[in-house]
Amino acid sequence: MTAVYAARAVPGQFVPGARAAFLTTAAFTLLASTLAALILRSHRPAHAKTN
């Protein structure tokens, strides 16, 4: 997040770098959550009830 902020930062302004950093973080969080849900779903024990 810091590297993305620094790459997009404008001297004297906070928002340009912060916006890019937060959007990048949100994208990584969404990707990680989706992958975790898919992995956990596929590793469910065969004997588990699915009511």
Short mmCIF file of C-alpha atoms in Angstrom, two decimals:
data_model
loop_
_atom_site.label_atom_id
_atom_site.label_comp_id
_atom_site.label_asym_id
_atom_site.label_seq_id
_atom_site.Cartn_x
_atom_site.Cartn_y
_atom_site.Cartn_z
CA MET A 1 0.00 0.00 0.00
CA THR A 2 2.85 2.37 0.79
CA ALA A 3 4.55 1.72 -2.55
CA VAL A 4 1.35 2.43 -4.48
CA TYR A 5 0.78 5.59 -2.46
CA ALA A 6 4.31 6.80 -3.08
CA ALA A 7 4.08 6.11 -6.81
CA ARG A 8 0.89 8.15 -7.20
CA ALA A 9 1.58 10.88 -4.62
CA VAL A 10 1.56 14.53 -5.62
CA PRO A 11 3.65 16.85 -3.43
CA GLY A 12 1.36 18.78 -1.10
CA GLN A 13 -1.70 16.62 -1.85
CA PHE A 14 -2.84 13.54 0.04
CA VAL A 15 -5.77 12.28 -2.04
CA PRO A 16 -4.20 11.15 -5.37
CA GLY A 17 -1.83 8.67 -3.74
CA ALA A 18 -4.30 7.60 -1.06
CA ARG A 19 -7.06 6.85 -3.56
CA ALA A 20 -4.81 4.58 -5.63
CA ALA A 21 -3.51 2.84 -2.50
CA PHE A 22 -6.98 2.20 -1.11
CA LEU A 23 -8.31 0.91 -4.45
CA THR A 24 -5.33 -1.43 -4.78
CA THR A 25 -5.84 -2.69 -1.24
CA ALA A 26 -9.55 -3.25 -1.88
CA ALA A 27 -8.78 -5.23 -5.04
CA PHE A 28 -6.27 -7.46 -3.22
CA THR A 29 -8.71 -7.99 -0.35
CA LEU A 30 -11.49 -9.00 -2.74
CA LEU A 31 -9.18 -11.39 -4.58
CA ALA A 32 -7.89 -12.96 -1.35
CA SER A 33 -11.42 -13.37 0.05
CA THR A 34 -12.65 -15.00 -3.14
CA LEU A 35 -9.71 -17.40 -3.27
CA ALA A 36 -10.11 -18.30 0.41
CA ALA A 37 -13.82 -19.01 -0.06
CA LEU A 38 -13.15 -21.22 -3.08
CA ILE A 39 -10.34 -23.11 -1.37
CA LEU A 40 -12.27 -23.66 1.86
CA ARG A 41 -15.36 -24.73 -0.06
CA SER A 42 -13.43 -27.32 -2.10
CA HIS A 43 -11.74 -28.82 1.01
CA ARG A 44 -14.95 -29.58 2.89
CA PRO A 45 -14.91 -33.10 4.40
CA ALA A 46 -16.97 -35.64 2.45
CA HIS A 47 -18.89 -36.76 5.56
CA ALA A 48 -20.04 -33.26 6.53
CA LYS A 49 -23.79 -32.64 6.48
CA THR A 50 -25.03 -30.05 4.01
CA ASN A 51 -28.47 -29.18 5.40
#
